[in-house]
XYZ file of N, CA and C in Angstrom:
786
model
N 40.918 12.644 -21.198
C 40.807 12.898 -19.759
C 40.897 14.401 -19.486
N 40.018 14.908 -18.628
C 40.015 16.324 -18.321
C 41.211 16.694 -17.449
N 41.528 17.993 -17.467
C 42.692 18.474 -16.733
C 42.575 18.171 -15.241
N 41.365 18.348 -14.672
C 41.175 18.091 -13.243
C 41.459 16.628 -12.905
N 41.051 15.729 -13.783
C 41.291 14.310 -13.542
C 42.775 13.980 -13.640
N 43.459 14.608 -14.587
C 44.903 14.395 -14.719
C 45.637 14.879 -13.471
N 45.212 16.028 -12.954
C 45.840 16.565 -11.744
C 45.581 15.655 -10.550
N 44.376 15.101 -10.470
C 44.057 14.187 -9.376
C 44.910 12.930 -9.470
N 45.014 12.350 -10.647
C 45.846 11.156 -10.825
C 47.292 11.439 -10.432
N 47.787 12.598 -10.818
C 49.163 12.961 -10.481
C 49.333 13.052 -8.971
N 48.377 13.688 -8.299
C 48.455 13.848 -6.850
C 48.398 12.493 -6.154
N 47.510 11.625 -6.570
C 47.388 10.306 -5.957
C 48.640 9.472 -6.199
N 49.205 9.592 -7.384
C 50.450 8.881 -7.694
C 51.585 9.375 -6.806
N 51.630 10.680 -6.580
C 52.668 11.256 -5.716
C 52.518 10.761 -4.278
N 51.294 10.670 -3.789
C 51.064 10.178 -2.430
C 51.500 8.720 -2.296
N 51.218 7.929 -3.311
C 51.629 6.527 -3.296
C 53.151 6.408 -3.337
N 53.777 7.224 -4.164
C 55.244 7.212 -4.267
C 55.884 7.632 -2.949
N 55.291 8.626 -2.291
C 55.812 9.100 -1.009
C 55.709 8.000 0.052
N 54.603 7.289 0.066
C 54.440 6.179 1.015
C 55.493 5.106 0.774
N 55.768 4.832 -0.480
C 56.749 3.795 -0.843
C 58.176 4.218 -0.501
N 58.532 5.447 -0.872
C 59.925 5.881 -0.721
C 60.296 6.186 0.724
N 59.336 6.652 1.518
C 59.630 7.012 2.911
C 59.140 5.967 3.918
N 58.478 4.948 3.410
C 57.971 3.875 4.268
C 57.018 4.412 5.337
N 56.097 5.262 4.909
C 55.101 5.847 5.802
C 53.721 5.721 5.154
N 52.693 5.897 5.964
C 51.336 5.934 5.418
C 51.030 7.365 4.995
N 50.511 7.536 3.797
C 50.089 8.860 3.338
C 48.588 8.823 3.063
N 47.976 10.000 3.143
C 46.518 10.065 3.029
C 46.100 11.142 2.037
N 45.038 10.865 1.325
C 44.422 11.879 0.478
C 43.434 12.682 1.311
N 42.890 13.735 0.713
C 41.727 14.393 1.294
C 40.519 13.485 1.051
N 39.344 13.942 1.422
C 38.143 13.175 1.125
C 37.908 13.177 -0.387
N 37.673 12.012 -0.938
C 37.412 11.855 -2.365
C 35.931 11.559 -2.577
N 35.342 12.194 -3.602
C 33.949 11.888 -3.907
C 33.867 10.621 -4.759
N 32.663 10.224 -5.119
C 32.488 8.966 -5.842
C 33.257 8.939 -7.152
N 33.228 10.040 -7.888
C 33.940 10.083 -9.162
C 35.443 9.995 -8.944
N 35.941 10.685 -7.939
C 37.376 10.652 -7.645
C 37.809 9.272 -7.152
N 36.961 8.631 -6.358
C 37.266 7.265 -5.918
C 37.317 6.315 -7.109
N 36.420 6.533 -8.057
C 36.425 5.696 -9.255
C 37.712 5.888 -10.052
N 38.182 7.130 -10.135
C 39.446 7.410 -10.827
C 40.591 6.685 -10.135
N 40.613 6.738 -8.806
C 41.666 6.054 -8.055
C 41.656 4.554 -8.339
N 40.487 3.948 -8.273
C 40.391 2.498 -8.484
C 40.687 2.108 -9.930
N 40.583 3.071 -10.845
C 40.812 2.774 -12.263
C 42.215 3.135 -12.729
N 43.039 3.676 -11.843
C 44.380 4.099 -12.248
C 45.236 2.906 -12.666
N 46.077 3.078 -13.687
C 46.994 2.002 -14.103
C 47.918 1.608 -12.955
N 48.212 0.330 -12.858
C 49.037 -0.171 -11.762
C 50.430 0.454 -11.748
N 50.924 0.821 -12.934
C 52.281 1.369 -12.971
C 52.355 2.804 -12.454
N 51.199 3.396 -12.134
C 51.196 4.746 -11.569
C 51.052 4.731 -10.054
N 50.794 3.553 -9.498
C 50.674 3.414 -8.049
C 51.782 2.499 -7.552
N 52.480 2.942 -6.520
C 53.654 2.222 -6.024
C 53.337 1.358 -4.808
N 52.151 1.522 -4.260
C 51.777 0.820 -3.032
C 50.324 0.371 -3.110
N 49.954 -0.446 -2.149
C 48.552 -0.782 -1.964
C 47.843 0.425 -1.343
N 46.552 0.540 -1.579
C 45.778 1.594 -0.918
C 44.460 1.016 -0.432
N 43.908 1.651 0.590
C 42.569 1.326 1.086
C 41.839 2.642 1.293
N 40.521 2.597 1.322
C 39.739 3.819 1.501
C 38.723 3.631 2.618
N 38.378 4.746 3.268
C 37.422 4.704 4.379
C 36.894 6.106 4.616
N 35.611 6.185 4.985
C 35.007 7.487 5.236
C 34.344 7.616 6.587
N 34.605 6.658 7.487
C 34.057 6.760 8.829
C 32.988 5.741 9.153
N 32.333 5.201 8.118
C 31.317 4.162 8.319
C 31.142 3.421 6.997
N 30.452 2.306 7.056
C 30.424 1.400 5.917
C 29.842 1.946 4.635
N 28.854 2.837 4.720
C 28.187 3.337 3.524
C 28.673 4.717 3.101
N 29.788 5.164 3.642
C 30.279 6.513 3.339
C 30.532 6.688 1.847
N 30.065 7.803 1.297
C 30.314 8.099 -0.110
C 31.622 8.854 -0.290
N 31.912 9.740 0.622
C 33.168 10.492 0.558
C 34.171 9.799 1.474
N 35.306 9.414 0.900
C 36.271 8.623 1.658
C 37.689 9.132 1.435
N 38.525 8.923 2.443
C 39.955 9.182 2.305
C 40.637 7.914 1.802
N 41.699 8.098 1.037
C 42.538 6.971 0.626
C 43.793 6.960 1.483
N 44.159 5.778 1.967
C 45.411 5.595 2.714
C 46.335 4.733 1.862
N 47.523 5.252 1.570
C 48.513 4.519 0.782
C 49.495 3.864 1.745
N 49.616 2.549 1.642
C 50.340 1.768 2.646
C 51.672 1.265 2.115
N 52.761 1.529 2.839
C 54.048 0.932 2.463
C 53.980 -0.584 2.620
N 54.958 -1.271 2.055
C 54.915 -2.741 2.020
C 54.734 -3.370 3.396
N 55.446 -2.847 4.400
C 55.396 -3.451 5.736
C 53.982 -3.408 6.307
N 53.300 -2.288 6.113
C 51.941 -2.171 6.639
C 50.946 -2.964 5.806
N 51.202 -3.083 4.518
C 50.335 -3.917 3.685
C 50.369 -5.348 4.179
N 51.577 -5.815 4.523
C 51.731 -7.171 5.042
C 51.045 -7.315 6.391
N 51.175 -6.283 7.233
C 50.515 -6.322 8.539
C 49.009 -6.442 8.369
N 48.473 -5.687 7.413
C 47.038 -5.743 7.188
C 46.575 -7.113 6.757
N 47.376 -7.786 5.940
C 47.017 -9.120 5.470
C 47.060 -10.138 6.599
N 47.924 -9.893 7.599
C 48.088 -10.851 8.687
C 47.257 -10.498 9.920
N 46.689 -9.289 9.936
C 45.990 -8.814 11.134
C 44.599 -9.430 11.245
N 44.189 -9.636 12.510
C 42.849 -10.148 12.774
C 41.827 -9.011 12.828
N 42.284 -7.774 12.949
C 41.365 -6.642 13.030
C 41.230 -6.004 11.648
N 40.202 -5.186 11.487
C 39.969 -4.545 10.205
C 40.958 -3.408 9.995
N 41.124 -3.028 8.725
C 42.056 -1.946 8.404
C 41.656 -0.649 9.086
N 40.333 -0.419 9.229
C 39.872 0.821 9.846
C 40.327 0.945 11.297
N 40.622 -0.191 11.935
C 40.988 -0.177 13.350
C 42.455 0.170 13.576
N 43.323 -0.101 12.613
C 44.740 0.175 12.854
C 45.330 1.243 11.936
N 44.546 1.733 10.990
C 44.996 2.854 10.165
C 44.388 4.129 10.742
N 45.231 5.092 11.057
C 44.769 6.314 11.716
C 44.412 7.375 10.679
N 43.273 7.207 10.053
C 42.833 8.197 9.066
C 42.713 9.562 9.739
N 43.232 10.616 9.089
C 43.257 11.936 9.732
C 41.941 12.699 9.624
N 40.883 12.111 10.138
C 39.630 12.857 10.218
C 39.026 12.662 11.600
N 38.218 13.628 11.993
C 37.497 13.556 13.257
C 36.004 13.597 12.972
N 35.229 13.225 13.977
C 33.772 13.182 13.847
C 33.177 14.224 14.785
N 32.374 15.111 14.239
C 31.768 16.177 15.029
C 30.249 16.070 14.984
N 29.632 16.309 16.129
C 28.170 16.366 16.191
C 27.743 17.823 16.335
N 26.833 18.243 15.480
C 26.300 19.602 15.514
C 24.881 19.531 16.068
N 24.649 20.209 17.188
C 23.343 20.163 17.850
C 22.840 21.580 18.089
N 21.523 21.783 18.088
C 20.990 23.115 18.383
C 21.261 23.487 19.834
N 21.619 24.728 20.051
C 21.871 25.204 21.406
C 20.575 25.226 22.208
N 19.487 25.559 21.522
C 18.165 25.569 22.158
C 17.226 24.746 21.276
N 17.013 23.499 21.641
C 16.235 22.583 20.805
C 14.826 23.108 20.521
N 14.277 23.852 21.464
C 12.913 24.359 21.322
C 12.769 25.274 20.116
N 13.841 26.006 19.795
C 13.770 26.984 18.706
C 14.499 26.511 17.444
N 14.855 25.256 17.394
C 15.642 24.750 16.265
C 14.801 24.650 14.993
N 15.417 25.013 13.875
C 14.781 24.835 12.571
C 14.990 23.398 12.094
N 14.239 23.014 11.074
C 14.458 21.724 10.423
C 15.529 21.946 9.353
N 16.755 21.633 9.693
C 17.881 21.920 8.808
C 18.172 20.738 7.894
N 18.687 21.038 6.706
C 18.975 20.016 5.706
C 20.481 19.853 5.510
N 20.831 18.817 4.772
C 22.235 18.591 4.409
C 22.811 19.832 3.741
N 22.040 20.430 2.859
C 22.505 21.627 2.147
C 22.755 22.781 3.108
N 21.914 22.919 4.128
C 22.104 23.989 5.112
C 23.441 23.834 5.835
N 23.712 22.617 6.306
C 24.967 22.384 7.032
C 26.172 22.573 6.118
N 26.119 21.984 4.939
C 27.254 22.075 4.020
C 27.505 23.518 3.611
N 26.447 24.242 3.293
C 26.601 25.630 2.881
C 27.229 26.488 3.965
N 26.815 26.265 5.207
C 27.374 27.029 6.322
C 28.849 26.712 6.522
N 29.201 25.430 6.446
C 30.601 25.023 6.642
C 31.488 25.581 5.537
N 31.041 25.456 4.294
C 31.837 25.992 3.185
C 31.912 27.514 3.262
N 30.870 28.127 3.821
C 30.863 29.577 3.980
C 31.923 30.082 4.944
N 32.473 29.183 5.750
C 33.560 29.547 6.664
C 34.913 29.530 5.959
N 34.902 29.211 4.660
C 36.146 29.196 3.895
C 36.819 27.839 3.826
N 36.106 26.793 4.217
C 36.672 25.442 4.213
C 36.486 24.801 2.840
N 37.519 24.119 2.352
C 37.443 23.431 1.070
C 36.541 22.206 1.183
N 35.819 21.918 0.111
C 34.930 20.746 0.119
C 35.706 19.461 0.354
N 36.924 19.383 -0.142
C 37.728 18.163 -0.014
C 38.105 17.862 1.431
N 37.954 18.835 2.321
C 38.286 18.619 3.735
C 37.093 18.106 4.537
N 35.945 17.989 3.886
C 34.720 17.562 4.560
C 34.239 16.247 3.956
N 33.953 15.284 4.825
C 33.420 14.009 4.361
C 31.907 14.039 4.316
N 31.285 12.934 4.625
C 29.826 12.869 4.620
C 29.245 13.704 5.757
N 28.046 14.192 5.533
C 27.270 14.873 6.565
C 25.980 14.077 6.748
N 25.755 13.584 7.952
C 24.583 12.760 8.247
C 23.609 13.564 9.096
N 22.448 13.838 8.558
C 21.435 14.617 9.273
C 20.470 13.661 9.958
N 20.271 13.883 11.258
C 19.385 13.023 12.048
C 18.528 13.902 12.940
N 17.322 14.189 12.482
C 16.436 15.053 13.257
C 16.983 16.467 13.337
N 17.185 16.948 14.558
C 17.706 18.306 14.737
C 19.228 18.332 14.815
N 19.860 17.174 14.785
C 21.322 17.093 14.869
C 21.921 16.686 13.521
N 23.234 16.856 13.423
C 23.963 16.373 12.254
C 25.333 15.900 12.705
N 25.857 14.922 12.003
C 27.218 14.438 12.235
C 28.023 14.735 10.985
N 29.202 15.310 11.168
C 30.048 15.650 10.026
C 31.436 15.069 10.232
N 31.993 14.524 9.168
C 33.360 14.006 9.176
C 34.250 15.094 8.592
N 35.283 15.473 9.325
C 36.091 16.626 8.939
C 37.567 16.304 9.080
N 38.374 16.847 8.182
C 39.826 16.657 8.268
C 40.316 17.155 9.625
N 41.208 16.388 10.214
C 41.658 16.655 11.583
C 42.227 18.062 11.760
N 42.835 18.608 10.726
C 43.437 19.940 10.836
C 42.392 21.033 11.030
N 41.137 20.720 10.760
C 40.087 21.734 10.847
C 39.124 21.502 12.006
N 39.396 20.488 12.805
C 38.483 20.152 13.894
C 38.303 21.312 14.866
N 39.394 21.860 15.364
C 39.319 22.947 16.348
C 38.666 24.181 15.748
N 39.013 24.471 14.496
C 38.444 25.641 13.822
C 36.923 25.536 13.751
N 36.433 24.386 13.351
C 34.985 24.220 13.240
C 34.302 24.288 14.598
N 34.921 23.713 15.611
C 34.316 23.720 16.938
C 34.214 25.138 17.489
N 35.126 26.000 17.077
C 35.114 27.380 17.563
C 34.256 28.301 16.695
N 34.319 28.110 15.380
C 33.716 29.073 14.463
C 32.299 28.731 14.020
N 31.923 27.460 14.071
C 30.578 27.091 13.637
C 29.614 27.275 14.805
N 28.930 28.389 14.822
C 28.037 28.723 15.935
C 26.579 28.869 15.509
N 26.346 28.914 14.198
C 24.977 29.115 13.717
C 24.807 28.457 12.347
N 23.699 27.774 12.161
C 23.325 27.238 10.852
C 21.969 27.834 10.512
N 21.928 28.607 9.446
C 20.766 29.437 9.124
C 20.462 30.334 10.324
N 19.276 30.167 10.941
C 18.929 31.012 12.091
C 19.067 30.273 13.413
N 19.581 29.065 13.374
C 19.669 28.233 14.573
C 21.064 28.277 15.178
N 21.150 28.677 16.448
C 22.429 28.620 17.147
C 22.769 27.159 17.434
N 24.036 26.813 17.217
C 24.422 25.407 17.369
C 25.650 25.263 18.254
N 25.805 24.043 18.762
C 26.961 23.665 19.563
C 27.630 22.490 18.860
N 28.958 22.535 18.749
C 29.701 21.484 18.049
C 30.563 20.726 19.053
N 30.413 19.416 19.085
C 31.203 18.572 19.979
C 31.838 17.434 19.190
N 32.998 16.985 19.666
C 33.671 15.861 19.025
C 33.088 14.544 19.537
N 32.981 13.570 18.641
C 32.562 12.213 18.995
C 33.741 11.283 18.736
N 34.049 10.432 19.681
C 35.114 9.454 19.440
C 34.608 8.404 18.459
N 35.527 7.782 17.760
C 35.119 6.748 16.799
C 34.459 5.571 17.506
N 34.887 5.326 18.733
C 34.298 4.225 19.498
C 32.836 4.512 19.844
N 32.525 5.790 20.076
C 31.166 6.159 20.480
C 30.239 6.408 19.292
N 30.820 6.547 18.098
C 29.989 6.832 16.928
C 29.248 5.577 16.485
N 27.951 5.698 16.389
C 27.121 4.597 15.902
C 26.176 5.132 14.842
N 26.042 4.377 13.781
C 25.162 4.828 12.700
C 24.371 3.654 12.150
N 23.068 3.753 12.246
C 22.175 2.759 11.675
C 21.401 3.439 10.550
N 21.723 3.121 9.303
C 21.045 3.794 8.192
C 19.548 3.511 8.182
N 18.770 4.518 7.842
C 17.324 4.356 7.736
C 16.975 4.101 6.273
N 16.047 3.216 6.061
C 15.692 2.889 4.686
C 14.233 2.448 4.607
N 13.717 2.493 3.405
C 12.404 1.918 3.139
C 12.586 0.766 2.164
N 11.874 -0.315 2.422
C 11.967 -1.464 1.523
C 10.969 -1.292 0.384
N 11.449 -1.500 -0.821
C 10.606 -1.411 -2.011
C 10.622 -2.774 -2.700
N 9.443 -3.318 -2.910
C 9.326 -4.605 -3.593
C 8.630 -4.416 -4.937
N 8.975 -5.246 -5.876
C 8.348 -5.168 -7.186
C 8.853 -6.274 -8.079
N 8.452 -6.210 -9.339
C 8.927 -7.193 -10.311
C 9.656 -6.482 -11.440
N 10.658 -7.145 -11.970
C 11.434 -6.608 -13.091
C 11.642 -7.726 -14.107
N 11.887 -7.315 -15.357
C 12.130 -8.305 -16.401
C 13.483 -8.973 -16.212
N 14.440 -8.208 -15.686
C 15.777 -8.735 -15.400
C 16.410 -7.846 -14.350
N 17.557 -8.256 -13.820
C 18.206 -7.460 -12.776
C 19.238 -6.515 -13.393
N 18.887 -5.979 -14.552
C 19.712 -4.939 -15.172
C 19.713 -3.696 -14.293
N 20.760 -2.911 -14.425
C 20.887 -1.691 -13.639
C 19.723 -0.750 -13.878
N 19.356 -0.512 -15.139
C 18.281 0.446 -15.409
C 16.939 -0.031 -14.855
N 16.720 -1.334 -14.826
C 15.461 -1.862 -14.289
C 15.357 -1.639 -12.784
N 16.445 -1.895 -12.075
C 16.429 -1.701 -10.616
C 16.351 -0.226 -10.253
N 16.992 0.632 -11.052
C 16.893 2.074 -10.817
C 15.445 2.525 -10.962
N 14.784 2.043 -11.989
C 13.395 2.418 -12.232
C 12.504 2.015 -11.066
N 12.750 0.838 -10.510
C 11.971 0.384 -9.356
C 12.266 1.229 -8.124
N 13.525 1.482 -7.851
C 13.916 2.189 -6.628
C 13.460 3.640 -6.619
N 13.516 4.298 -7.784
C 13.239 5.735 -7.820
C 11.933 6.082 -8.522
N 11.132 5.073 -8.855
C 9.805 5.284 -9.458
C 9.864 6.237 -10.644
N 10.794 5.980 -11.536
C 10.956 6.794 -12.735
C 11.126 5.870 -13.934
N 10.934 6.424 -15.111
C 11.016 5.605 -16.318
C 12.450 5.164 -16.592
N 12.582 4.006 -17.222
C 13.908 3.519 -17.580
C 14.588 4.475 -18.545
N 13.801 5.105 -19.417
C 14.380 6.041 -20.388
C 15.056 7.208 -19.676
N 14.369 7.765 -18.690
C 14.931 8.891 -17.943
C 16.178 8.476 -17.181
N 16.120 7.324 -16.536
C 17.244 6.871 -15.726
C 18.410 6.392 -16.581
N 18.130 5.930 -17.790
C 19.208 5.537 -18.695
C 20.103 6.728 -19.005
N 19.492 7.906 -19.074
C 20.283 9.114 -19.313
C 21.249 9.394 -18.180
N 20.852 9.066 -16.949
C 21.745 9.245 -15.810
C 22.907 8.262 -15.873
N 22.614 7.030 -16.284
C 23.674 6.024 -16.401
C 24.674 6.444 -17.468
N 24.166 6.813 -18.624
C 25.042 7.220 -19.724
C 25.737 8.540 -19.426
N 25.144 9.338 -18.535
C 25.736 10.625 -18.163
C 26.723 10.534 -17.015
N 27.146 9.323 -16.670
C 28.182 9.080 -15.650
C 27.769 9.581 -14.268
N 26.525 9.311 -13.903
C 26.028 9.721 -12.590
C 25.660 8.539 -11.692
N 25.948 7.325 -12.137
C 25.542 6.134 -11.392
C 26.770 5.304 -11.018
N 26.837 4.933 -9.742
C 27.971 4.170 -9.227
C 27.453 2.914 -8.530
N 28.107 1.804 -8.784
C 27.779 0.542 -8.120
C 28.971 0.131 -7.273
N 28.756 0.078 -5.962
C 29.848 -0.223 -5.018
C 31.034 0.715 -5.228
N 30.723 1.990 -5.519
C 31.769 2.994 -5.697
C 32.391 3.027 -7.071
N 31.991 2.133 -7.957
C 32.562 2.078 -9.305
C 31.592 2.693 -10.304
N 32.091 3.584 -11.155
C 31.259 4.220 -12.168
C 30.799 3.182 -13.190
N 29.494 3.141 -13.426
C 28.927 2.230 -14.414
C 28.164 3.055 -15.449
N 28.461 2.854 -16.717
C 27.812 3.626 -17.781
C 27.041 2.731 -18.750
N 26.832 1.486 -18.371
C 26.117 0.531 -19.222
C 24.761 0.200 -18.616
N 23.690 0.481 -19.365
C 22.338 0.240 -18.856
C 22.099 -1.225 -18.511
N 22.705 -2.118 -19.270
C 22.440 -3.550 -19.108
C 23.312 -4.212 -18.047
N 24.077 -3.416 -17.312
C 24.938 -3.974 -16.260
C 24.091 -4.818 -15.308
N 24.545 -6.037 -15.036
C 23.793 -6.965 -14.189
C 24.176 -6.791 -12.714
N 23.186 -6.498 -11.905
C 23.431 -6.303 -10.481
C 23.428 -7.633 -9.732
N 24.102 -7.629 -8.597
C 24.130 -8.792 -7.709
C 23.547 -8.390 -6.355
N 23.012 -9.354 -5.636
C 22.461 -9.069 -4.317
C 23.505 -8.405 -3.430
N 23.058 -7.389 -2.673
C 23.877 -6.596 -1.749
C 24.718 -5.533 -2.437
N 24.610 -5.383 -3.756
C 25.256 -4.250 -4.417
C 24.639 -2.952 -3.897
N 25.475 -1.930 -3.687
C 25.004 -0.611 -3.268
C 25.113 0.328 -4.456
N 23.996 0.941 -4.814
C 23.933 1.794 -5.998
C 23.718 3.232 -5.555
N 24.573 4.139 -6.016
C 24.463 5.563 -5.698
C 24.196 6.330 -6.988
N 23.222 7.229 -6.948
C 22.857 8.018 -8.120
C 22.892 9.490 -7.737
N 23.750 10.235 -8.394
C 23.863 11.660 -8.068
C 22.535 12.366 -8.298
N 22.109 13.106 -7.271
C 20.868 13.849 -7.373
C 19.630 13.056 -7.009
N 19.780 11.746 -6.803
C 18.634 10.895 -6.485
C 18.768 10.213 -5.132
N 19.940 9.685 -4.839
C 20.113 8.991 -3.572
C 20.815 7.661 -3.746
N 20.533 6.764 -2.817
C 21.281 5.511 -2.756
C 20.353 4.381 -2.320
N 20.594 3.189 -2.862
C 19.830 2.026 -2.421
C 20.695 0.775 -2.502
N 20.240 -0.258 -1.810
C 20.923 -1.555 -1.847
C 19.992 -2.598 -2.444
N 20.510 -3.327 -3.397
C 19.754 -4.432 -3.988
C 19.737 -5.556 -2.971
N 18.584 -5.778 -2.367
C 18.500 -6.682 -1.228
C 18.434 -8.156 -1.614
N 17.427 -8.522 -2.399
C 17.301 -9.946 -2.702
C 16.479 -10.188 -3.956
N 16.668 -11.368 -4.519
C 15.903 -11.837 -5.667
C 14.953 -12.929 -5.202
N 13.691 -12.837 -5.645
C 12.708 -13.844 -5.264
C 12.355 -14.761 -6.423
N 11.173 -15.314 -6.342
C 10.707 -16.234 -7.379
C 10.285 -15.461 -8.633
N 9.910 -16.197 -9.662
C 9.449 -15.586 -10.902
C 7.926 -15.667 -10.991
N 7.349 -14.690 -11.681
C 5.906 -14.681 -11.903
C 5.562 -15.608 -13.075
N 4.274 -15.760 -13.320
C 3.837 -16.582 -14.451
C 4.291 -15.992 -15.778
N 4.496 -14.670 -15.779
C 4.968 -14.012 -17.002
C 6.491 -13.928 -17.047
N 7.120 -14.677 -16.160
C 8.585 -14.801 -16.136
C 9.293 -13.529 -15.672
N 8.577 -12.675 -14.947
C 9.231 -11.524 -14.327
C 9.775 -11.946 -12.961
N 10.738 -11.175 -12.462
C 11.453 -11.560 -11.244
C 11.018 -10.673 -10.078
N 10.635 -11.289 -8.971
C 10.369 -10.530 -7.756
C 11.704 -10.092 -7.143
N 11.807 -8.799 -6.826
C 13.033 -8.290 -6.203
C 12.672 -7.355 -5.053
N 13.648 -7.129 -4.208
C 13.503 -6.212 -3.075
C 14.730 -5.317 -3.011
N 14.497 -4.009 -2.807
C 15.612 -3.077 -2.634
C 15.384 -2.275 -1.363
N 16.473 -1.855 -0.727
C 16.418 -0.972 0.430
C 16.864 0.412 -0.026
N 15.941 1.355 -0.035
C 16.246 2.723 -0.438
C 16.538 3.547 0.809
N 17.745 4.098 0.883
C 18.160 4.841 2.073
C 17.503 6.213 2.101
N 17.050 6.611 3.301
C 16.325 7.874 3.444
C 16.971 8.735 4.522
């Protein structure tokens, strides 16, 4: 295990211990897919409490972990509402809009992220950034909300205005394209090849190189069998959902459908 991973495990263990010993909820910063996988793979004897994760919406890749003392764990099991509704994750939602839409550039995720990090903010304090036309929505640690609203005034050459969105008002409908095709089996490498129009050989290298996650879990086996509604994330490529399995062809191949998020 690398030193960075050991330090992360230690920090997460400390947060869990603090939640247990003080009977309070503790929170991590935003964790990326690899860090979330480390958390979910930690030995039980290193975690003293239950934990849940959330990043602001259902498909969030970067998520905070909340470590729950026993009393709150029990409340969650007995509650009729979802954990996201009664756990106060310390992040806010900000919308970044051009001050003058007429002169706005076509900005990318990289443009927004680069500008935010250029203000001296740590990556761990920023969650997902959702770009929608000329606007973007960013999830940010609550301690930095005011700072960003005051200091983020320009992205590239475009003057911008930053406003807070309440969680109740935030709505996100992911955009996707449906891809249909046939595969020999519902192995991970086969579905990747269909979704990203690349050879299985090339994509196998990504799987073996620890760049592929299924439902947030790192998968390094090409032959891993997918199930309907699994969400697959590939670093550098994107994300898709295995939608459904259809009938078989005369050559015994399987009709499948995937939703590739765009």
